[in-house]
mmCIF file of C-alpha atoms in Angstrom:
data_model
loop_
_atom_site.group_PDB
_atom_site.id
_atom_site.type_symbol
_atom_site.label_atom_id
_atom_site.label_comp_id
_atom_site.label_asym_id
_atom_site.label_seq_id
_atom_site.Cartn_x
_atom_site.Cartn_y
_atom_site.Cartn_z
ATOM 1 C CA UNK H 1 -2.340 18.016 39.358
ATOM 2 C CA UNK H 2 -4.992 19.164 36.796
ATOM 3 C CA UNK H 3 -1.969 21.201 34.919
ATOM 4 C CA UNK H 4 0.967 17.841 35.227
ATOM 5 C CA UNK H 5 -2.642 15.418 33.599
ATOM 6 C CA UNK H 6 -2.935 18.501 30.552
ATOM 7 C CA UNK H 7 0.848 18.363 29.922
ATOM 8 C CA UNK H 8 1.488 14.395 29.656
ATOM 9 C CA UNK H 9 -1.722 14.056 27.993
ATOM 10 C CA UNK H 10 0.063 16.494 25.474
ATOM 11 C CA UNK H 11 3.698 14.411 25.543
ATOM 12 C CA UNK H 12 1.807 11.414 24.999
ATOM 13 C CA UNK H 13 0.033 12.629 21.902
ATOM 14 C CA UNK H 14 2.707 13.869 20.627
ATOM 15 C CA UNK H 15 5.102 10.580 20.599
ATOM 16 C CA UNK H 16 2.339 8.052 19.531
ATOM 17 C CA UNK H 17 3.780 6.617 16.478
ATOM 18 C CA UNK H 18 2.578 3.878 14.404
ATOM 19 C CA UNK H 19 4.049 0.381 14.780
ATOM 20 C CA UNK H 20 3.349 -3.201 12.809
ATOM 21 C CA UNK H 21 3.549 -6.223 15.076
ATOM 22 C CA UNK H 22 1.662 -9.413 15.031
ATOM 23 C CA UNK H 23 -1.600 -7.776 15.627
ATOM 24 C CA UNK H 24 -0.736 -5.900 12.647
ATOM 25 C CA UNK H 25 -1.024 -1.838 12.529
ATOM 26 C CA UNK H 26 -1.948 -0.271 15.442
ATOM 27 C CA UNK H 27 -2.828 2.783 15.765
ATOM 28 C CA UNK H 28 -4.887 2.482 13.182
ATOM 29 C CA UNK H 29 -5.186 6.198 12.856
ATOM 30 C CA UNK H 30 -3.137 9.396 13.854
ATOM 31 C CA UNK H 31 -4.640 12.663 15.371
ATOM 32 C CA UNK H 32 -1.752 15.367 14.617
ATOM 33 C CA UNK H 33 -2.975 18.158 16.833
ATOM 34 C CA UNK H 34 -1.932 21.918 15.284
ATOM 35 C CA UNK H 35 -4.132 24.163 17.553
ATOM 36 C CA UNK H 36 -2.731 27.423 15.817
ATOM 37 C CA UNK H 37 -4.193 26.276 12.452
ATOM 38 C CA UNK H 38 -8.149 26.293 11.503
ATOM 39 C CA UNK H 39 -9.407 23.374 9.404
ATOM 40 C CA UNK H 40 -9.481 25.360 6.765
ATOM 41 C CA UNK H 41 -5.867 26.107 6.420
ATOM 42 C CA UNK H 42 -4.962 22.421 7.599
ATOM 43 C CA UNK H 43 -6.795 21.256 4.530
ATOM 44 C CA UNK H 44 -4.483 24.180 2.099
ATOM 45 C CA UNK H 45 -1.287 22.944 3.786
ATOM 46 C CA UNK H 46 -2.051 19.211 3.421
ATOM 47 C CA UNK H 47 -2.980 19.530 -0.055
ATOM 48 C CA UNK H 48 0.278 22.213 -0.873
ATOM 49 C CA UNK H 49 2.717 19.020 0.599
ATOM 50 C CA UNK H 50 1.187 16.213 -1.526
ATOM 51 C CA UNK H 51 1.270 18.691 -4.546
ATOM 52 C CA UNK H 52 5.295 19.548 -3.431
ATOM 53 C CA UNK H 53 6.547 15.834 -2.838
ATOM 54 C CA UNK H 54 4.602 13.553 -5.270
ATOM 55 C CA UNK H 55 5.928 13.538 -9.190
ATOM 56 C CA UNK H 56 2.541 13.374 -10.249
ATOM 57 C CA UNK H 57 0.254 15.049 -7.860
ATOM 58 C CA UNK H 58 -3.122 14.926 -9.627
ATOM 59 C CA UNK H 59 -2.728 11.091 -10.334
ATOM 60 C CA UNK H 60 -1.587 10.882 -6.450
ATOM 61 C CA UNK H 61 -4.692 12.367 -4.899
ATOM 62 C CA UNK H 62 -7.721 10.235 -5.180
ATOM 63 C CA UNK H 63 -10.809 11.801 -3.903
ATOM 64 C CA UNK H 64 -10.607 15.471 -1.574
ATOM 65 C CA UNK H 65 -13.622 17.211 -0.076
ATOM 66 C CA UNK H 66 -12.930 20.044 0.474
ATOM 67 C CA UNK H 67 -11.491 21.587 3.539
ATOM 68 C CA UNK H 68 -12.039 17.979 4.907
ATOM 69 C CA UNK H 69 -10.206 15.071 3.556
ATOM 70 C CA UNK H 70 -7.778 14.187 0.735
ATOM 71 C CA UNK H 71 -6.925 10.502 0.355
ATOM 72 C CA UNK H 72 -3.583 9.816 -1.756
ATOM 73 C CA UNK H 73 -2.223 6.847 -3.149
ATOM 74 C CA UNK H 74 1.218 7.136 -2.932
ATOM 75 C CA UNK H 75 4.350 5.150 -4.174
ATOM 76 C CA UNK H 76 7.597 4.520 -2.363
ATOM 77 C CA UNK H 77 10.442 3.213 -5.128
ATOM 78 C CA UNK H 78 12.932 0.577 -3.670
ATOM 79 C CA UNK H 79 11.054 0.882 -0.347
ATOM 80 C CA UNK H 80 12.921 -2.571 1.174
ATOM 81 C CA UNK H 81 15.318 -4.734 -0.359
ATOM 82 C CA UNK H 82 16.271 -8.402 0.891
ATOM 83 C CA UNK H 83 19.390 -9.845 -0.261
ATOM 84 C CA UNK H 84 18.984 -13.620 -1.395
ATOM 85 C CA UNK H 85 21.815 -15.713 -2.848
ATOM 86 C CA UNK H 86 23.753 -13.030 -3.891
ATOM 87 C CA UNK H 87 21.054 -10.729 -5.464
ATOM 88 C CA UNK H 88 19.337 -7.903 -3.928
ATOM 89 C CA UNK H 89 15.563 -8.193 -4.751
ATOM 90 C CA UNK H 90 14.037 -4.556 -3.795
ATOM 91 C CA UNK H 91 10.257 -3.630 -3.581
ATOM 92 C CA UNK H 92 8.205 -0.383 -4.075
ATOM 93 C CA UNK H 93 5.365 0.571 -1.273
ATOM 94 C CA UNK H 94 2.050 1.351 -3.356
ATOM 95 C CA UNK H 95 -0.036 3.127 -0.206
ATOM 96 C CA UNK H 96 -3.346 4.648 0.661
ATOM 97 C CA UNK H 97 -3.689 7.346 3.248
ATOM 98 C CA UNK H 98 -6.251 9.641 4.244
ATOM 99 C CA UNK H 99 -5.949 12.831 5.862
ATOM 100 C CA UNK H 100 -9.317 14.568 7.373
ATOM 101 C CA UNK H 101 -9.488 17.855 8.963
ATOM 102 C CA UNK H 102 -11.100 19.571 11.912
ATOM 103 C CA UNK H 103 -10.352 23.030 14.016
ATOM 104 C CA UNK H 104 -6.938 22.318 15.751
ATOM 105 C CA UNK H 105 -5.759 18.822 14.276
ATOM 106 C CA UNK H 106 -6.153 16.637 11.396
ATOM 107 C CA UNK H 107 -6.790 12.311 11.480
ATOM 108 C CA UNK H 108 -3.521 10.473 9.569
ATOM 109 C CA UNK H 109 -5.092 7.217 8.519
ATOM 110 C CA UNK H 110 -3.619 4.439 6.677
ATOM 111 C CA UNK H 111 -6.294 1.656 4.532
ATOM 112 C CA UNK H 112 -3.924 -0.144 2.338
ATOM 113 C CA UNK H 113 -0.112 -0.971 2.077
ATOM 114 C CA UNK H 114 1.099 -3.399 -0.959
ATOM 115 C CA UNK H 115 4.623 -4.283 -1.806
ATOM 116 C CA UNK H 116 4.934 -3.996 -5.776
ATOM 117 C CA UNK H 117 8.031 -5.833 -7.349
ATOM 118 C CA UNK H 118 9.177 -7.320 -10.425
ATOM 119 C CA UNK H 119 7.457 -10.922 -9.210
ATOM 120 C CA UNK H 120 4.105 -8.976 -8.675
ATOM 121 C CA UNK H 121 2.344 -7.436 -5.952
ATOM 122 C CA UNK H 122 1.486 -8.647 -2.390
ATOM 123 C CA UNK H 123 -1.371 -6.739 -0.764
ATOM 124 C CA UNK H 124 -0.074 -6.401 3.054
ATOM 125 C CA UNK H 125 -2.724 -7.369 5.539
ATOM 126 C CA UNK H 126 -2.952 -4.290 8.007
ATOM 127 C CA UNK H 127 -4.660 -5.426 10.975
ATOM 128 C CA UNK H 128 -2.530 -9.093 11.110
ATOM 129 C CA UNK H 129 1.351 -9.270 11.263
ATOM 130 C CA UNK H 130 1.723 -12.986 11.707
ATOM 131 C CA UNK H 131 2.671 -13.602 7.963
ATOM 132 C CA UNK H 132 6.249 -12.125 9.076
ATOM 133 C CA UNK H 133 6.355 -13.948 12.907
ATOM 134 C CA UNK H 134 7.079 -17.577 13.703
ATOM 135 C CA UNK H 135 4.368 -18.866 16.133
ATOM 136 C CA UNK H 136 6.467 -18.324 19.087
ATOM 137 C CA UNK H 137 6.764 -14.589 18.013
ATOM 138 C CA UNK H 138 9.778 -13.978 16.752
ATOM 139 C CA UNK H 139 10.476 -12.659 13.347
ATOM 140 C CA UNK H 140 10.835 -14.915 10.148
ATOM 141 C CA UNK H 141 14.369 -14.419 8.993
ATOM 142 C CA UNK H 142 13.308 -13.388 5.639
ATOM 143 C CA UNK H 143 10.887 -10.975 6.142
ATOM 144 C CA UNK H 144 12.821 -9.738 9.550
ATOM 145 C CA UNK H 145 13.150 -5.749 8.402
ATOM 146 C CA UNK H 146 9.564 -6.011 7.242
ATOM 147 C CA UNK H 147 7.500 -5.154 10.438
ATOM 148 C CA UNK H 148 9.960 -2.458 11.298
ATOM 149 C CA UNK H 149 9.968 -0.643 7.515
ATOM 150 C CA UNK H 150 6.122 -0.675 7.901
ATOM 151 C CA UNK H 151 5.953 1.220 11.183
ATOM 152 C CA UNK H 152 9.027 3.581 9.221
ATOM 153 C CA UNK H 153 7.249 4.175 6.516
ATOM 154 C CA UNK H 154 3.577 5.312 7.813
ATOM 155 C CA UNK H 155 5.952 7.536 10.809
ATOM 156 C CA UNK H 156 8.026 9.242 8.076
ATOM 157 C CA UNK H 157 5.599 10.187 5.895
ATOM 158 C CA UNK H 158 3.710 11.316 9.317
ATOM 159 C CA UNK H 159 5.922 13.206 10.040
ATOM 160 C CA UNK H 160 7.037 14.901 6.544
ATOM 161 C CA UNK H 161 3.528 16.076 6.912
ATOM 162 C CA UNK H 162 3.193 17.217 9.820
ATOM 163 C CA UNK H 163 6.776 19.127 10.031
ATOM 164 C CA UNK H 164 5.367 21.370 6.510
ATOM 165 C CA UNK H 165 2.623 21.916 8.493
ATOM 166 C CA UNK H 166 4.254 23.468 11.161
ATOM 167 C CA UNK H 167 6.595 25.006 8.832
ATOM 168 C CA UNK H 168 9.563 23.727 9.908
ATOM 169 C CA UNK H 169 10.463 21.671 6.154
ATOM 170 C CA UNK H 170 13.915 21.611 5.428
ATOM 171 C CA UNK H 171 13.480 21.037 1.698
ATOM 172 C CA UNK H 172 13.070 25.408 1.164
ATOM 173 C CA UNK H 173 16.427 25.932 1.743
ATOM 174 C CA UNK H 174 17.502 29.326 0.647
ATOM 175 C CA UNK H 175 18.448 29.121 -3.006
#
């Protein structure tokens, strides 16, 4: 019994996800465990993706200590686009993460999410969904793919970082 617990305590870990509802984001927080990797190298690895897939790495990456935590501020162009009378109006994702490191596993933590378009910026409220649910809880029709691009984006980048982590990025394809 002891050994079935160990191994659906490890499934579950590995298929929480993040997901935006009415009660906003929840998990707040990811813990990507990577037993085969010290702190140390977590940290190198972390710091080697942000410096491959940001244009602009060193504006990106807003405060590091080293070996344990780098918090980025990262930009998504054209992240969701609503069509409205005839036009497409598309918005970019300006996020925070932070990343912090111990032996075996590192925390994926997201503090801010705002939409940035051409009408100005709207700072998304994290831990309350209701601006995109009627009061019965279903989804406004306007902001309908909202909730679900949320959860998308957090689990994406998630798991961008995670898969170079583990090695297994298919961007190094052999040129």
């Amino acid at each position: 019994m002891l050994i079935l617990f160990l191994i659906g305590t490890n499934i579950a870990v590995a298929q929480e996800k993040f997901s935006y509802n009415q009660n906003g984001l929840t998990p707040v927080y990811l813990i990507n465990k990577v037993d085969s990797l010290s702190q140390t190298e977590l940290f190198e690895k972390s710091l080697e993706w942000v410096k491959k897939n940001y244009k602009n790495p060193n504006e990106v990456i807003k405060a590091t200590i080293l070996n344990k935590m780098i918090r980025i501020e990262g930009l998504t162009p054209k992240w969701i686009c609503i069509e409205s009378l005839g036009t497409t109006f598309c918005s970019d994702a300006l996020y925070t993460i932070e990343f912090e490191f111990k032996e075996g596993r590192y925390k994926f933590e997201v503090f801010s999410l705002t939409f940035v378009s051409q009408n100005g910026n709207y700072k998304v409220n994290l831990s309350n969904g209701k601006d995109y649910y009627r009061k019965n809880g279903k989804l406004k029709q306007f902001t309908k793919d909202t909730p679900q691009a949320i959860s998308d984006l957090f689990n994406r980048l998630n798991e961008e970082l995670n898969n170079y982590i583990l090695g297994k990025d298919k961007s190094d394809k052999d040129w």
